[in-house]
Coordinates of C-alpha atoms and ligand atoms in Angstrom, one line a residue:
A1 CA -123.7 -32.3 -91.9
K2 CA -126.2 -33.5 -94.5
S3 CA -125.5 -37.1 -94.0
R4 CA -125.6 -36.7 -90.2
G5 CA -129.0 -35.1 -90.7
R6 CA -130.2 -38.1 -92.6
G7 CA -128.8 -40.4 -90.0
Q8 CA -130.7 -38.6 -87.3
V9 CA -133.9 -38.9 -89.2
C10 CA -133.2 -42.6 -89.5
Y11 CA -132.4 -42.8 -85.8
F12 CA -135.6 -41.1 -84.8
N13 CA -137.6 -43.4 -87.1
N14 CA -136.1 -46.4 -85.4
A15 CA -136.7 -45.0 -82.0
M16 CA -140.3 -44.2 -83.0
R17 CA -140.7 -47.7 -84.4
R18 CA -139.5 -49.3 -81.2
K19 CA -141.8 -47.1 -79.2
L20 CA -144.8 -48.0 -81.3
K21 CA -143.9 -51.7 -81.1
R22 CA -143.6 -51.3 -77.3
Q23 CA -147.0 -49.6 -77.2
A24 CA -148.6 -52.4 -79.3
D25 CA -147.0 -55.0 -77.0
I26 CA -148.3 -53.4 -73.9
E27 CA -151.8 -53.1 -75.5
N28 CA -151.7 -56.8 -76.4
D29 CA -150.4 -57.9 -73.0
L30 CA -152.6 -55.9 -70.8
Q31 CA -155.8 -57.9 -71.2
H32 CA -153.8 -61.1 -70.7
G33 CA -152.1 -59.7 -67.7
I34 CA -155.4 -59.0 -66.0
K35 CA -156.5 -62.6 -66.5
N36 CA -153.1 -63.9 -65.5
D37 CA -153.1 -61.9 -62.3
E38 CA -149.9 -60.0 -63.1
F39 CA -150.9 -56.7 -61.4
E40 CA -150.2 -56.0 -57.7
L41 CA -151.3 -53.1 -55.6
Y42 CA -148.7 -51.3 -53.5
F43 CA -149.8 -49.0 -50.7
Q44 CA -148.3 -45.6 -49.8
P45 CA -149.4 -44.0 -46.5
I46 CA -151.1 -40.7 -46.3
F47 CA -150.3 -39.1 -42.9
S48 CA -151.3 -36.2 -40.7
L49 CA -148.8 -33.4 -40.8
Q50 CA -149.5 -32.5 -37.2
D51 CA -148.5 -35.7 -35.5
P52 CA -147.3 -38.1 -38.1
H53 CA -150.0 -40.8 -37.8
I54 CA -151.1 -42.7 -40.9
V55 CA -154.7 -41.9 -41.9
S56 CA -155.0 -43.9 -45.2
F57 CA -153.2 -45.6 -48.0
E58 CA -153.1 -44.8 -51.7
A59 CA -153.1 -47.9 -53.9
L60 CA -150.6 -47.8 -56.7
V61 CA -150.4 -50.5 -59.3
R62 CA -147.3 -52.5 -60.1
W63 CA -147.1 -54.8 -63.2
H64 CA -145.0 -57.9 -63.0
H65 CA -144.7 -58.7 -66.7
P66 CA -143.7 -62.4 -67.3
K67 CA -141.3 -61.4 -70.2
T68 CA -140.1 -57.8 -69.5
G69 CA -140.3 -57.9 -65.7
F70 CA -141.4 -54.8 -63.8
V71 CA -143.3 -52.2 -65.9
P72 CA -143.9 -48.9 -64.1
P73 CA -147.4 -47.4 -64.2
N74 CA -146.3 -44.4 -66.2
D75 CA -145.4 -46.8 -69.1
F76 CA -148.8 -48.5 -69.4
I77 CA -151.5 -46.3 -67.7
P78 CA -151.4 -43.7 -70.4
I79 CA -151.5 -46.4 -73.1
A80 CA -154.4 -48.1 -71.4
E81 CA -156.1 -44.7 -71.2
Q82 CA -155.8 -44.2 -74.9
T83 CA -157.0 -47.7 -75.9
G84 CA -159.8 -47.7 -73.3
Q85 CA -158.4 -50.8 -71.6
I86 CA -158.1 -48.6 -68.5
I87 CA -161.8 -49.4 -67.8
D88 CA -161.1 -53.1 -67.3
L89 CA -157.8 -52.5 -65.5
D90 CA -159.4 -50.1 -63.1
L91 CA -162.3 -52.4 -62.3
H92 CA -159.8 -55.2 -61.7
L93 CA -157.7 -53.1 -59.4
L94 CA -160.8 -52.0 -57.5
E95 CA -161.5 -55.7 -57.0
L96 CA -157.9 -56.2 -55.7
A97 CA -158.2 -53.3 -53.3
G98 CA -161.6 -54.6 -52.0
A99 CA -160.2 -58.1 -51.5
Q100 CA -157.1 -56.7 -49.7
L101 CA -159.3 -54.6 -47.3
Q102 CA -161.3 -57.7 -46.5
K103 CA -158.2 -59.7 -46.0
W104 CA -156.8 -57.2 -43.5
R105 CA -160.1 -57.0 -41.6
R106 CA -160.4 -60.8 -41.4
A107 CA -156.9 -60.9 -40.0
G108 CA -158.0 -58.4 -37.3
M109 CA -156.0 -55.5 -38.6
P110 CA -157.0 -51.9 -37.9
T111 CA -159.5 -50.5 -40.4
I112 CA -157.9 -48.1 -42.8
R113 CA -159.1 -46.2 -45.9
V114 CA -157.6 -47.1 -49.3
T115 CA -157.9 -44.7 -52.2
V116 CA -157.7 -46.1 -55.8
N117 CA -156.8 -44.1 -58.9
V118 CA -159.4 -44.4 -61.5
S119 CA -159.9 -42.9 -65.0
S120 CA -162.4 -40.1 -65.4
R121 CA -163.9 -42.3 -68.1
H122 CA -165.9 -44.1 -65.4
F123 CA -167.7 -40.8 -64.7
A124 CA -169.6 -41.1 -67.9
S125 CA -171.9 -43.9 -66.9
L126 CA -174.1 -44.6 -63.9
E127 CA -173.0 -48.3 -64.2
F128 CA -170.0 -47.3 -62.2
V129 CA -172.1 -46.7 -59.2
D130 CA -173.5 -50.2 -59.4
F131 CA -170.1 -51.6 -59.7
M132 CA -168.9 -49.8 -56.6
K133 CA -172.0 -51.0 -54.7
E134 CA -171.1 -54.6 -55.7
I135 CA -167.6 -54.2 -54.5
Y136 CA -168.7 -52.8 -51.1
T137 CA -171.2 -55.7 -50.8
K138 CA -168.9 -58.5 -52.1
Y139 CA -166.1 -57.6 -49.7
Q140 CA -168.2 -56.4 -46.9
L141 CA -166.5 -53.1 -46.8
P142 CA -167.3 -50.6 -44.0
N143 CA -168.6 -47.2 -45.4
G144 CA -165.9 -45.0 -46.8
T145 CA -163.0 -47.5 -46.7
L146 CA -162.6 -47.7 -50.4
C147 CA -162.3 -44.2 -52.0
L148 CA -161.3 -42.8 -55.4
E149 CA -158.7 -40.5 -56.9
I150 CA -159.4 -38.8 -60.2
T151 CA -157.7 -36.1 -62.2
E152 CA -159.7 -33.0 -63.0
S153 CA -159.7 -33.2 -66.8
G154 CA -162.5 -35.4 -68.1
L155 CA -164.9 -34.7 -65.2
I156 CA -165.7 -31.3 -66.7
E157 CA -166.7 -32.7 -70.0
N158 CA -169.9 -34.0 -68.6
L159 CA -170.3 -32.1 -65.4
S160 CA -173.9 -33.0 -64.6
L161 CA -173.5 -36.7 -65.2
A162 CA -170.2 -36.8 -63.2
T163 CA -172.0 -35.0 -60.4
R164 CA -174.8 -37.5 -60.4
I165 CA -172.3 -40.4 -60.3
I166 CA -170.3 -38.9 -57.4
E167 CA -173.6 -38.2 -55.6
G168 CA -174.6 -41.8 -56.3
L169 CA -171.5 -43.0 -54.5
E170 CA -172.2 -40.9 -51.4
P171 CA -174.4 -43.6 -49.6
L172 CA -171.3 -45.8 -49.7
G173 CA -169.2 -43.1 -48.1
V174 CA -166.9 -43.0 -51.1
K175 CA -164.9 -39.8 -51.0
L176 CA -163.5 -38.3 -54.1
Y177 CA -159.9 -37.1 -54.2
L178 CA -159.0 -34.7 -56.9
D179 CA -155.5 -35.7 -58.0
D180 CA -152.6 -33.7 -59.3
F181 CA -154.4 -30.5 -58.5
G182 CA -153.0 -27.4 -60.1
T183 CA -151.4 -29.1 -63.1
G184 CA -152.5 -29.0 -66.6
Y185 CA -156.0 -27.9 -67.5
S186 CA -157.7 -26.7 -64.5
A187 CA -161.1 -27.2 -63.2
L188 CA -160.9 -24.0 -61.1
G189 CA -164.1 -22.6 -62.5
Y190 CA -166.0 -25.8 -61.8
L191 CA -164.5 -26.8 -58.5
H192 CA -167.3 -25.4 -56.5
Q193 CA -169.8 -27.3 -58.5
L194 CA -168.1 -30.7 -58.2
P195 CA -169.0 -32.7 -55.1
I196 CA -165.4 -33.7 -54.4
H197 CA -164.0 -33.9 -50.9
V198 CA -160.2 -33.8 -51.0
L199 CA -157.6 -31.9 -53.1
K200 CA -154.2 -33.4 -53.7
I201 CA -151.6 -30.8 -54.3
D202 CA -149.3 -32.0 -57.1
K203 CA -145.8 -33.0 -56.3
S204 CA -144.4 -30.4 -58.7
F205 CA -145.5 -27.7 -56.3
V206 CA -144.2 -29.5 -53.3
D207 CA -140.8 -30.0 -55.0
Q208 CA -140.4 -26.2 -55.4
L209 CA -140.9 -25.7 -51.6
T210 CA -137.4 -27.1 -51.1
Q211 CA -136.0 -23.9 -52.6
K212 CA -138.5 -21.2 -51.5
E213 CA -142.1 -20.6 -50.7
N214 CA -144.6 -20.8 -53.5
P215 CA -147.6 -18.4 -53.5
L216 CA -149.5 -20.9 -55.5
V217 CA -149.5 -23.3 -52.6
D218 CA -151.0 -20.6 -50.4
A219 CA -153.6 -19.9 -53.0
I220 CA -154.5 -23.6 -53.3
L221 CA -154.7 -23.9 -49.5
S222 CA -156.9 -20.9 -49.1
L223 CA -159.2 -22.0 -52.0
A224 CA -159.5 -25.4 -50.3
H225 CA -160.2 -23.8 -47.0
S226 CA -163.0 -21.6 -48.4
L227 CA -164.6 -24.6 -50.2
K228 CA -164.2 -26.7 -47.0
L229 CA -162.0 -29.3 -48.8
T230 CA -159.3 -31.4 -47.1
V231 CA -155.8 -31.1 -48.6
V232 CA -153.2 -33.7 -49.1
A233 CA -149.7 -32.6 -50.3
E234 CA -148.0 -35.2 -52.6
G235 CA -144.4 -36.1 -52.8
I236 CA -143.0 -34.7 -49.5
E237 CA -139.4 -35.7 -49.3
N238 CA -137.8 -33.5 -46.8
P239 CA -138.5 -31.8 -43.4
K240 CA -138.4 -28.3 -44.9
Q241 CA -141.4 -29.1 -47.2
W242 CA -143.2 -30.7 -44.3
A243 CA -142.7 -27.8 -41.9
L244 CA -143.8 -25.2 -44.5
L245 CA -146.9 -27.1 -45.5
K246 CA -147.9 -27.7 -41.9
R247 CA -147.3 -24.0 -41.0
K248 CA -149.6 -23.0 -43.9
G249 CA -152.4 -25.2 -42.6
C250 CA -152.1 -28.2 -44.9
Q251 CA -153.5 -31.1 -42.9
F252 CA -152.2 -34.2 -44.7
G253 CA -149.2 -35.3 -46.7
Q254 CA -147.8 -38.2 -48.6
G255 CA -144.2 -38.9 -49.7
Y256 CA -141.0 -40.7 -49.4
I257 CA -140.2 -38.9 -46.1
V258 CA -142.6 -41.3 -44.4
S259 CA -142.6 -44.2 -46.9
K260 CA -142.5 -45.2 -50.5
P261 CA -145.4 -47.4 -51.8
L262 CA -145.1 -50.8 -50.2
P263 CA -146.4 -54.3 -50.8
A264 CA -149.6 -54.9 -48.7
D265 CA -147.9 -56.8 -45.9
K266 CA -145.2 -54.2 -45.4
A267 CA -147.7 -51.4 -45.6
M268 CA -149.7 -53.0 -42.8
E269 CA -146.6 -53.5 -40.7
L270 CA -145.8 -49.9 -41.0
L271 CA -149.3 -48.9 -40.0
L272 CA -149.1 -51.2 -36.9
K273 CA -145.8 -49.6 -35.9
H274 CA -147.2 -46.1 -36.2
T275 CA -150.3 -47.1 -34.2
E276 CA -148.2 -48.4 -31.3
M277 CA -146.2 -45.1 -31.1
Ligands
C2E1 P1 -150.1 -40.3 -58.9 O1 -151.5 -40.8 -58.7 O2 -149.9 -38.9 -58.9 O3 -149.3 -41.1 -57.8 C1 -148.2 -40.5 -57.1 C2 -146.9 -41.0 -57.7 O4 -145.8 -40.3 -57.1 C3 -146.6 -42.5 -57.5 O5 -145.8 -43.0 -58.6 C4 -145.8 -42.5 -56.2 O6 -145.0 -43.6 -56.1 C5 -144.9 -41.2 -56.4 N1 -144.5 -40.7 -55.2 C6 -145.1 -40.6 -54.0 N2 -144.4 -39.9 -53.1 C7 -143.2 -39.6 -53.7 C8 -142.0 -38.9 -53.3 O7 -141.9 -38.4 -52.1 N3 -141.1 -38.7 -54.2 C9 -141.2 -39.1 -55.5 N4 -140.2 -38.9 -56.3 N5 -142.3 -39.8 -55.9 C10 -143.3 -40.0 -55.1 P2 -146.2 -44.3 -59.4 O8 -146.6 -45.4 -58.4 O9 -145.1 -44.6 -60.3 O10 -147.5 -43.9 -60.2 C11 -147.4 -43.0 -61.2 C12 -148.8 -42.6 -61.7 O11 -149.4 -43.7 -62.4 C13 -149.8 -42.2 -60.6 O12 -149.6 -40.9 -60.3 C14 -151.1 -42.4 -61.3 O13 -151.4 -41.3 -62.1 C15 -150.8 -43.6 -62.2 N6 -151.2 -44.8 -61.4 C16 -150.6 -45.6 -60.5 N7 -151.3 -46.6 -60.1 C17 -152.5 -46.5 -60.7 C18 -153.7 -47.3 -60.7 O14 -153.9 -48.3 -60.0 N8 -154.7 -46.9 -61.6 C19 -154.6 -45.8 -62.4 N9 -155.6 -45.5 -63.2 N10 -153.5 -45.1 -62.4 C20 -152.5 -45.4 -61.6
CA2 CA1 -153.1 -40.5 -57.2
CA3 CA1 -151.1 -37.3 -57.8
CA4 CA1 -148.9 -37.1 -60.2

């Protein structure tokens, strides 16, 4: 037993070493990857639960790494958050989203809103407002077509500055989506002070709806209703979840039941198909 114990320690050390090596590699490769154009945005539809028409797309990053191939966002976003590289990555992805919106418009495609996930780190400097203004101008974006998703933690640390930044974005029509709502450390006490527009109910709550109703979902919906916030339920995979959320007054949804995140061309094809219906 003793030697096995030692072996395990050794095993964990190796696993840990590999993990650290992988983290260091990702950290090194990220900056290069931005320059090398290795990141691509996929688009997942957000739809009305009443009649399933598509109302917007969420942009989700995909990394095509030249050596290791596809790297999922959960493998590098948290690392980029830690190292601070998330700032450059987010700004790059906002550029990509702006460029894609302009490309669709120039091709005569229907105008659609795209939401981009950004770190709450941006909400610590008014420079971010200028950056967003530049993107709107550079890609001639109609008001409100490029919006943002943020998680609640981080915003609260500097509530008054975050509020000024969000208000600074208002002339552009930039709506703020509060992501993963209900998980982790909650902004509940601050929610009424934050000038956000949309709550995204985290997938973990929606998952549970397959088994039985969840009173927390009712609570989130009634909270949103009294604060006059729109609600999007994430990760809808089956009709039971859809029906339940719809019955409870949730307006919008997102999930594999309509579509996985798709490359830009495929996402637009899907939108056109839905528009014809
Ligand atoms: P998120 O913002 O909560 O995004 C939703 C995640 O759930 C996405 O995973 C999406 O593909 C997945 N999803 C959507 N519908 C379903 C469903 O019905 N079933 C299941 N099983 N999954 C579903 P993805 O693309 O792997 O992204 C993971 C996370 O990485 C995101 O969570 C977000 O926090 C982060 N992320 C992704 N793209 C970006 C980005 O461009 N910038 C930043 N800062 N973070 C990003
Ligand atoms: Ca999101
Ligand atoms: Ca989310
Ligand atoms: Ca999530």
